[in-house]
Amino acid sequence: MEKNGCVQGSSDPNPQLLDAMALCGHLVDHASVHWFLAIHRQRLFPAELFVDLFPSGRGRPSVPADVVATVLVLQALEGRSDRDAIDQLRANIAWKVAAGRSLTDEGFHPTVLTLWRNKLRASEAPERLFDAVRAVIAETGVLHGKTRRALDSTVLDDAVATQDTVTQLIAAIRRVRRLAPEAAALDLSGHDYADPGKPRIAWDDDIARGQLVTALVNDALAVLAAVEGVELSGEAADAVGLLALVAGQDVEPAGEDGTWRIAQRTAPDRVISTVDPDSRHIHKTVRSYRNGYKAHIVVEPVTGLICAQRLTPGNTPDGPTGVELMAGEPPRRQVLADAAYGSGETRVALKERKHRLAIKPWPMADTGRFGRDDFTVDHTARTATCPAGHTVALTAANNAIFERYCIGCSLRTRCTTPVTAGLCISMPTTPNSSMPAGPGATATSPTTTDAGGPWSNAASPGSCAPADASPTAVSPATGCGWPTVPPPSTSDGSSPSASATPTAGSSPPDSGPGARQRGNDTFGGLPSSVTGSHPRTPALRSVMTPDPPRRYAPPHSAETATCSADS
């Protein structure tokens, strides 16, 4: 059917003889997203909304827009592949009712979904489907009175192959030479860049590999120097920024001036492929990782309606992204989430919006000592009791000071430390003490819930350092200090190990051709005027610089106890 000069299919307004809605509509839950789509499908996805996707008047009419859009929404909601989604459209009554199909309808080929996604992605309004759903949700009030929101993310695997350092350098140099005439005019010796493949060398020879890496890095620096000060187009500027990044993320200076080697470390936020620079490693557990992206969503759990969504690189933490998505929700929603959203910063940010939290706590670390749950806190009587049975009164600053009972206590060697307790306790430290104290001790995660009880968020005894506290602020008398924030837990609920500290002999963080240079505003010899238009410029400028330590800020209220060193 030709409409407005384009070829776009439209749904027949007359129901078919075996219409699924007419015959089986009563079988579909009226509180489900399938029923919502069945009732509002044509208002949500009118043909006029997709006219720009079919500018040509040639070819057969497309599958009706409201049918394809409905399938795409249900596919995203249930996490199905294209083939599985079409199987559901053929055999699932709820899907047929939602899409307005007959019971005998055979659906369409799965590649139609691929075609529509590509058209939407390349259009000026790629998120129009979700925008339309949100608009109808607001207009109809279908979520009125439903105050629960589920936060979650899922990994989307990327089909791109992970590239090693040599392959990335060659690909990035080739791209800049193709887009920038100043770089194409250079006579480079590290590789024949007309050949996209790897150089033929003795890859088991350390000297040959070192010579190749040195030559490629020096070629990259020569290319960056050639385009310095040159006004570049958007695509060329992106290519130059990507070259600066890959030239610095994996290499470090070797023993002699002008020589380079592969660094024995992994750069933060490392680009794994120049084909898809935004794809990242995704650690599901400490030993298992995948490559790709994360899809973050906010869902109303009863209807299954998606209230907000975002696609990010795979290593993006869940907590901050969840806070951003919940910013569009009215206050006082109950947030349902797993332990990936259980960090102190995430809880505090959600609490500031007056949301009620039902977030799975981080697991306690097994240190072999008493934990904070072994201390009994009576918030009514304002007292705290240690495992040895000693009871002290909470101070005005909500400190529990046990130090007068610790000397000579038979449980002292098994007791917790001020840092690992998560409980504001204070005890003396002596040269002969077998109990470590201070910031060097291992920190555990906050385990707070909104379920009430002695460890509810309303009056949790966890420690909390002021925002401007010094990272080494430790009471010399009590050894009480603040731990750093543990890393966010992985999506399976486990808590990954902390990043390894630099070892002796490793290069300083501000070294390498792609490192940020002190005293000026260049990155790998490239001025900010060149890289400024690149969307990943912040990552380029910090790739060789470790993140500053973050302070422990658990999500407790104003009644939270702090270390006696702060009182």
Short mmCIF file of C-alpha atoms in Angstrom, two decimals, residues 3-4 32 68 81 107 171 231 246 366 389 519 551 559:
data_model
loop_
_atom_site.label_atom_id
_atom_site.label_comp_id
_atom_site.label_asym_id
_atom_site.label_seq_id
_atom_site.Cartn_x
_atom_site.Cartn_y
_atom_site.Cartn_z
CA LYS A 3 1.03 6.20 1.26
CA ASN A 4 2.50 9.72 1.03
CA SER A 32 -0.51 -7.55 31.58
CA VAL A 68 6.27 -4.91 14.15
CA SER A 81 15.93 -13.54 19.94
CA GLY A 107 3.75 -14.18 11.44
CA ALA A 171 43.58 -0.54 12.30
CA GLU A 231 41.04 21.31 11.67
CA VAL A 246 44.79 2.71 21.66
CA ASP A 366 34.20 -14.08 56.06
CA GLY A 389 28.57 -9.32 76.87
CA GLY A 519 51.80 20.71 33.22
CA ARG A 551 35.42 7.21 50.80
CA GLU A 559 21.29 8.90 63.34
#
